[in-house]
């Protein structure tokens, strides 16, 4: 992969350690937001294979009121995860080791010997609560199977629209690292990111910095559904609807792609259930076709 140099001046938001880790997947942390990093590999090279492999928890950091970044060690500490873009891994836990969930790492292949997951800890989440209770030094099982390999970069479209809800930002971050971090890539990307409150917007410092560094190619709009009235939030409120998609994302042409990841109600409203191949909802109503929309 390639790394681009920072163009122009970067705003220097106060980045806490968590936001800094999210920026780049690098173990060295600077005081400024890092550029996107494209360390791309083909599918089939991931350190995690088809057998469950225990990985040791190195650290956990709060990312938002109900989300945590978990850093796990890899079996071979001399190599990165070597995960393709876009792809996920599977985690297994619970008392009987019978709860399995997919996660998209927020670190890149620039990080050697470890990987990072951003996990929303649900009050009744069987695996997320189990993970939250783990202490550094404990292990969790992971594997990576062929079905975890998603749409692969490069995507071959001039315009990409992304719609994310909550921790659905994780595959978008993985995709943005590839798109913005590849020197010769000219794809223009617009992101609509829905969250409950400003505190629930994950990786905001990183996304805001990228919107400055890569301003010719990337823009982000946050839409908050439960931000308290009278707060200092100056951005958009409500939900991601037809009007906002029309206003902020590319129009349905042959040279565009819409990527979507979020909670089930978001899929239902905007494009139809994740498991359904047909396209319904807001995006269908706006004239998009099923092959123009990818449901993570």
Short mmCIF file of C-alpha atoms in Angstrom, two decimals:
data_model
loop_
_atom_site.label_atom_id
_atom_site.label_comp_id
_atom_site.label_asym_id
_atom_site.label_seq_id
_atom_site.Cartn_x
_atom_site.Cartn_y
_atom_site.Cartn_z
CA UNK A 1 0.00 0.00 0.00
CA UNK A 2 0.92 3.65 -0.17
CA UNK A 3 0.98 6.40 2.38
CA UNK A 4 0.18 9.94 1.42
CA UNK A 5 1.84 12.94 2.98
CA UNK A 6 -0.40 15.36 4.82
CA UNK A 7 -1.62 18.05 2.47
CA UNK A 8 -2.46 21.51 3.74
CA UNK A 9 -2.77 22.38 7.38
CA UNK A 10 -4.53 20.08 9.78
CA UNK A 11 -6.76 21.32 12.53
CA UNK A 12 -5.34 19.89 15.72
CA UNK A 13 -8.33 18.74 17.75
CA UNK A 14 -7.59 17.62 21.31
CA UNK A 15 -7.20 13.92 20.63
CA UNK A 16 -7.36 11.56 23.53
CA UNK A 17 -5.42 8.31 23.38
CA UNK A 18 -8.44 6.43 22.06
CA UNK A 19 -9.05 8.80 19.18
CA UNK A 20 -5.36 8.74 18.34
CA UNK A 21 -5.32 4.95 18.17
CA UNK A 22 -8.34 5.08 15.88
CA UNK A 23 -6.58 7.43 13.49
CA UNK A 24 -4.11 5.13 11.99
CA UNK A 25 -3.65 1.78 13.65
CA UNK A 26 -0.07 2.72 14.44
CA UNK A 27 1.50 1.92 17.76
CA UNK A 28 3.35 5.24 17.82
CA UNK A 29 0.97 8.03 18.76
CA UNK A 30 1.53 11.66 17.85
CA UNK A 31 -0.33 14.75 19.03
CA UNK A 32 -1.93 15.37 15.63
CA UNK A 33 -4.47 13.27 13.79
CA UNK A 34 -2.68 10.91 11.41
CA UNK A 35 -3.38 10.63 7.70
CA UNK A 36 -5.27 7.62 6.42
CA UNK A 37 -3.07 4.56 5.93
CA UNK A 38 -3.54 2.11 3.06
CA UNK A 39 -1.66 -1.10 3.84
CA UNK A 40 -3.58 -3.32 1.48
CA UNK A 41 -3.28 -7.08 1.17
CA UNK A 42 -5.18 -9.65 -0.87
CA UNK A 43 -7.76 -11.93 0.79
CA UNK A 44 -6.40 -15.20 2.14
CA UNK A 45 -3.36 -13.86 4.00
CA UNK A 46 -4.95 -13.05 7.38
CA UNK A 47 -3.10 -14.31 10.47
CA UNK A 48 -6.41 -15.59 11.77
CA UNK A 49 -7.57 -18.66 9.85
CA UNK A 50 -10.55 -21.00 9.87
CA UNK A 51 -9.70 -22.47 13.30
CA UNK A 52 -10.52 -20.58 16.49
CA UNK A 53 -7.36 -18.91 17.77
CA UNK A 54 -7.01 -17.40 21.27
CA UNK A 55 -5.70 -13.82 21.25
CA UNK A 56 -4.61 -12.10 24.46
CA UNK A 57 -6.28 -8.85 25.52
CA UNK A 58 -3.58 -6.19 25.82
CA UNK A 59 -5.71 -3.18 26.80
CA UNK A 60 -9.17 -1.66 26.73
CA UNK A 61 -10.05 2.02 26.49
CA UNK A 62 -13.40 3.79 26.65
CA UNK A 63 -14.27 5.34 23.26
CA UNK A 64 -17.73 6.72 24.14
CA UNK A 65 -20.22 6.32 27.00
CA UNK A 66 -21.08 2.79 25.81
CA UNK A 67 -18.25 1.78 23.44
CA UNK A 68 -14.80 0.37 24.12
CA UNK A 69 -11.63 -0.13 22.06
CA UNK A 70 -10.09 -3.53 22.73
CA UNK A 71 -6.47 -4.18 21.70
CA UNK A 72 -5.60 -7.86 21.21
CA UNK A 73 -2.23 -9.49 20.57
CA UNK A 74 -1.74 -11.62 17.44
CA UNK A 75 -0.29 -15.16 17.36
CA UNK A 76 2.73 -13.90 15.35
CA UNK A 77 3.80 -10.65 17.00
CA UNK A 78 6.25 -9.88 14.17
CA UNK A 79 3.48 -9.47 11.57
CA UNK A 80 0.32 -7.38 11.18
CA UNK A 81 -3.17 -8.91 11.03
CA UNK A 82 -2.96 -8.96 7.19
CA UNK A 83 -6.69 -8.49 6.72
CA UNK A 84 -7.97 -7.46 3.30
CA UNK A 85 -10.25 -4.42 2.71
CA UNK A 86 -13.15 -4.82 3.22
CA UNK A 87 -13.25 -7.76 5.61
CA UNK A 88 -14.29 -8.72 9.13
CA UNK A 89 -13.23 -11.29 11.72
CA UNK A 90 -15.32 -13.44 14.07
CA UNK A 91 -15.07 -13.36 17.88
CA UNK A 92 -16.34 -16.12 20.19
CA UNK A 93 -17.07 -15.86 23.90
CA UNK A 94 -19.60 -16.27 26.66
CA UNK A 95 -19.56 -18.76 29.53
CA UNK A 96 -20.07 -21.70 27.16
CA UNK A 97 -18.09 -20.10 24.29
CA UNK A 98 -21.26 -20.25 22.21
CA UNK A 99 -21.73 -16.56 21.31
CA UNK A 100 -20.20 -15.52 17.97
CA UNK A 101 -20.19 -12.02 16.49
CA UNK A 102 -18.44 -10.40 13.47
CA UNK A 103 -16.30 -7.28 13.98
CA UNK A 104 -14.40 -5.04 11.58
CA UNK A 105 -11.05 -4.01 13.14
CA UNK A 106 -10.39 -0.26 13.36
CA UNK A 107 -6.61 -0.75 13.16
CA UNK A 108 -4.86 -1.20 9.82
CA UNK A 109 -2.10 -3.52 8.62
CA UNK A 110 0.33 -0.78 9.64
CA UNK A 111 -0.01 -2.09 13.20
CA UNK A 112 2.32 -5.02 13.90
CA UNK A 113 1.57 -7.83 16.33
CA UNK A 114 -1.85 -6.62 17.45
CA UNK A 115 -5.25 -5.41 16.26
CA UNK A 116 -7.98 -3.18 17.64
CA UNK A 117 -11.75 -3.59 17.80
CA UNK A 118 -14.30 -0.87 18.54
CA UNK A 119 -17.24 -2.53 20.30
CA UNK A 120 -20.56 -1.13 21.47
CA UNK A 121 -21.28 -2.66 24.88
CA UNK A 122 -25.02 -3.35 24.95
CA UNK A 123 -26.80 -3.71 28.33
CA UNK A 124 -27.98 -7.18 27.25
CA UNK A 125 -25.14 -7.90 24.80
CA UNK A 126 -23.99 -11.46 25.44
CA UNK A 127 -20.59 -11.09 23.80
CA UNK A 128 -19.98 -7.37 24.39
CA UNK A 129 -20.68 -7.74 28.13
CA UNK A 130 -18.40 -10.79 28.24
CA UNK A 131 -15.64 -8.79 26.51
CA UNK A 132 -16.15 -5.80 28.80
CA UNK A 133 -15.58 -8.08 31.81
CA UNK A 134 -12.24 -9.38 30.45
CA UNK A 135 -9.07 -8.08 32.07
CA UNK A 136 -5.77 -7.59 30.21
CA UNK A 137 -3.99 -10.94 30.00
CA UNK A 138 -7.21 -12.88 29.39
CA UNK A 139 -7.78 -14.40 25.94
CA UNK A 140 -10.65 -14.32 23.46
CA UNK A 141 -11.09 -16.65 20.47
CA UNK A 142 -11.03 -15.27 16.92
CA UNK A 143 -11.15 -16.64 13.41
CA UNK A 144 -11.49 -15.38 9.83
CA UNK A 145 -13.44 -17.31 7.21
CA UNK A 146 -14.11 -16.79 3.50
CA UNK A 147 -17.60 -15.40 4.22
CA UNK A 148 -15.97 -12.55 6.21
CA UNK A 149 -14.39 -11.18 3.03
CA UNK A 150 -16.65 -8.39 1.74
CA UNK A 151 -16.54 -6.05 -1.24
CA UNK A 152 -12.85 -5.60 -2.14
CA UNK A 153 -10.89 -2.42 -2.81
CA UNK A 154 -10.51 -0.89 -5.41
CA UNK A 155 -14.23 -0.37 -5.96
CA UNK A 156 -14.03 1.09 -9.47
CA UNK A 157 -16.48 3.96 -8.91
CA UNK A 158 -15.82 7.72 -9.04
CA UNK A 159 -18.27 8.58 -6.26
CA UNK A 160 -18.94 6.68 -3.05
CA UNK A 161 -21.62 7.51 -0.50
CA UNK A 162 -21.46 5.98 2.97
CA UNK A 163 -24.24 5.75 5.53
CA UNK A 164 -23.21 4.68 9.04
CA UNK A 165 -25.09 4.32 12.29
CA UNK A 166 -23.30 3.92 15.65
CA UNK A 167 -20.51 1.30 15.51
CA UNK A 168 -21.47 0.77 11.85
CA UNK A 169 -18.71 3.33 11.32
CA UNK A 170 -16.07 0.56 11.63
CA UNK A 171 -16.25 -0.85 8.07
CA UNK A 172 -16.46 2.75 6.82
CA UNK A 173 -13.19 3.58 8.62
CA UNK A 174 -11.56 0.50 7.08
CA UNK A 175 -12.79 1.57 3.63
CA UNK A 176 -11.71 5.21 4.12
CA UNK A 177 -8.17 4.15 5.07
CA UNK A 178 -7.91 2.42 1.67
CA UNK A 179 -9.61 5.15 -0.37
CA UNK A 180 -7.94 8.19 1.21
CA UNK A 181 -4.61 6.52 2.00
CA UNK A 182 -3.90 5.36 -1.56
CA UNK A 183 -1.85 8.03 -3.33
CA UNK A 184 -3.31 7.67 -6.84
CA UNK A 185 -6.95 7.22 -5.79
CA UNK A 186 -9.25 10.07 -6.87
CA UNK A 187 -12.57 8.66 -5.61
CA UNK A 188 -14.78 11.25 -3.93
CA UNK A 189 -16.48 10.08 -0.73
CA UNK A 190 -19.39 11.50 1.25
CA UNK A 191 -20.35 10.09 4.66
CA UNK A 192 -23.67 10.47 6.47
CA UNK A 193 -23.14 9.36 10.08
CA UNK A 194 -26.11 8.93 12.41
CA UNK A 195 -25.71 8.74 16.19
CA UNK A 196 -27.78 9.48 19.28
CA UNK A 197 -25.71 12.30 20.78
CA UNK A 198 -22.39 14.02 20.05
CA UNK A 199 -20.74 11.84 22.72
CA UNK A 200 -21.88 8.77 20.76
CA UNK A 201 -20.13 9.84 17.54
CA UNK A 202 -17.17 7.47 17.31
CA UNK A 203 -13.84 8.52 15.73
CA UNK A 204 -15.13 12.08 15.27
CA UNK A 205 -11.68 13.66 15.71
CA UNK A 206 -10.29 11.38 13.00
CA UNK A 207 -13.17 11.97 10.58
CA UNK A 208 -13.03 15.75 11.12
CA UNK A 209 -9.27 15.78 10.52
CA UNK A 210 -9.63 13.70 7.35
CA UNK A 211 -12.35 16.09 6.10
CA UNK A 212 -9.68 18.84 6.28
CA UNK A 213 -6.66 16.85 5.06
CA UNK A 214 -8.56 15.30 2.14
CA UNK A 215 -11.09 18.11 1.67
CA UNK A 216 -11.13 17.75 -2.14
CA UNK A 217 -12.23 14.13 -1.78
CA UNK A 218 -14.01 13.56 1.54
CA UNK A 219 -16.82 15.18 3.52
CA UNK A 220 -18.81 14.04 6.55
CA UNK A 221 -22.22 15.06 7.89
CA UNK A 222 -23.33 14.02 11.39
CA UNK A 223 -27.03 13.60 12.17
CA UNK A 224 -27.93 13.31 15.87
CA UNK A 225 -31.27 11.80 16.91
CA UNK A 226 -31.22 12.41 20.68
CA UNK A 227 -28.87 15.37 21.25
CA UNK A 228 -30.27 17.41 24.18
CA UNK A 229 -32.09 20.60 23.24
CA UNK A 230 -30.04 23.68 24.01
CA UNK A 231 -26.67 21.88 23.81
CA UNK A 232 -23.74 23.43 21.95
CA UNK A 233 -24.30 21.10 18.94
CA UNK A 234 -24.58 23.21 15.77
CA UNK A 235 -24.89 20.31 13.32
CA UNK A 236 -27.90 18.42 12.01
CA UNK A 237 -30.53 16.76 14.21
CA UNK A 238 -33.08 14.04 13.53
CA UNK A 239 -32.60 10.96 11.38
CA UNK A 240 -30.97 10.09 8.07
CA UNK A 241 -33.86 10.47 5.62
CA UNK A 242 -34.49 10.84 1.87
CA UNK A 243 -33.84 14.59 1.92
CA UNK A 244 -30.43 14.20 3.57
CA UNK A 245 -29.39 11.34 1.29
CA UNK A 246 -30.39 13.44 -1.75
CA UNK A 247 -28.58 16.49 -0.42
CA UNK A 248 -25.36 14.87 0.86
CA UNK A 249 -24.69 11.67 -1.11
CA UNK A 250 -24.02 11.08 -4.82
CA UNK A 251 -27.01 10.77 -7.15
CA UNK A 252 -27.83 7.30 -8.52
CA UNK A 253 -25.57 7.01 -11.57
CA UNK A 254 -23.58 4.11 -13.03
CA UNK A 255 -20.42 5.58 -11.50
CA UNK A 256 -21.54 5.58 -7.86
CA UNK A 257 -21.73 3.14 -4.98
CA UNK A 258 -23.55 3.47 -1.64
CA UNK A 259 -22.11 1.57 1.35
CA UNK A 260 -24.26 1.14 4.44
CA UNK A 261 -23.69 -0.23 7.93
CA UNK A 262 -25.76 0.35 11.05
CA UNK A 263 -28.43 -1.08 13.36
CA UNK A 264 -31.36 -3.10 11.91
CA UNK A 265 -33.87 -0.17 11.99
CA UNK A 266 -31.48 1.84 9.78
CA UNK A 267 -31.33 -0.95 7.19
CA UNK A 268 -35.12 -1.34 7.33
CA UNK A 269 -35.73 2.36 6.69
CA UNK A 270 -33.04 3.03 4.10
CA UNK A 271 -32.42 -0.11 2.05
CA UNK A 272 -34.16 -3.20 3.45
CA UNK A 273 -32.77 -5.87 5.76
CA UNK A 274 -29.05 -6.65 5.47
CA UNK A 275 -29.78 -10.27 4.54
CA UNK A 276 -32.25 -9.33 1.78
CA UNK A 277 -30.67 -9.01 -1.69
CA UNK A 278 -33.41 -6.70 -2.98
CA UNK A 279 -33.33 -2.97 -2.36
CA UNK A 280 -36.27 -1.26 -0.64
CA UNK A 281 -36.78 1.79 1.56
CA UNK A 282 -35.45 5.31 1.05
CA UNK A 283 -32.65 4.39 -1.37
CA UNK A 284 -34.98 2.46 -3.68
CA UNK A 285 -37.39 5.40 -3.57
CA UNK A 286 -34.60 7.74 -4.68
CA UNK A 287 -33.90 5.61 -7.76
CA UNK A 288 -30.91 3.53 -6.63
CA UNK A 289 -30.66 -0.06 -7.86
CA UNK A 290 -29.66 -3.06 -5.75
CA UNK A 291 -26.23 -3.34 -7.44
CA UNK A 292 -25.46 0.30 -6.50
CA UNK A 293 -25.92 -0.37 -2.77
CA UNK A 294 -23.68 -2.59 -0.63
CA UNK A 295 -25.02 -3.66 2.78
CA UNK A 296 -22.13 -4.44 5.13
#
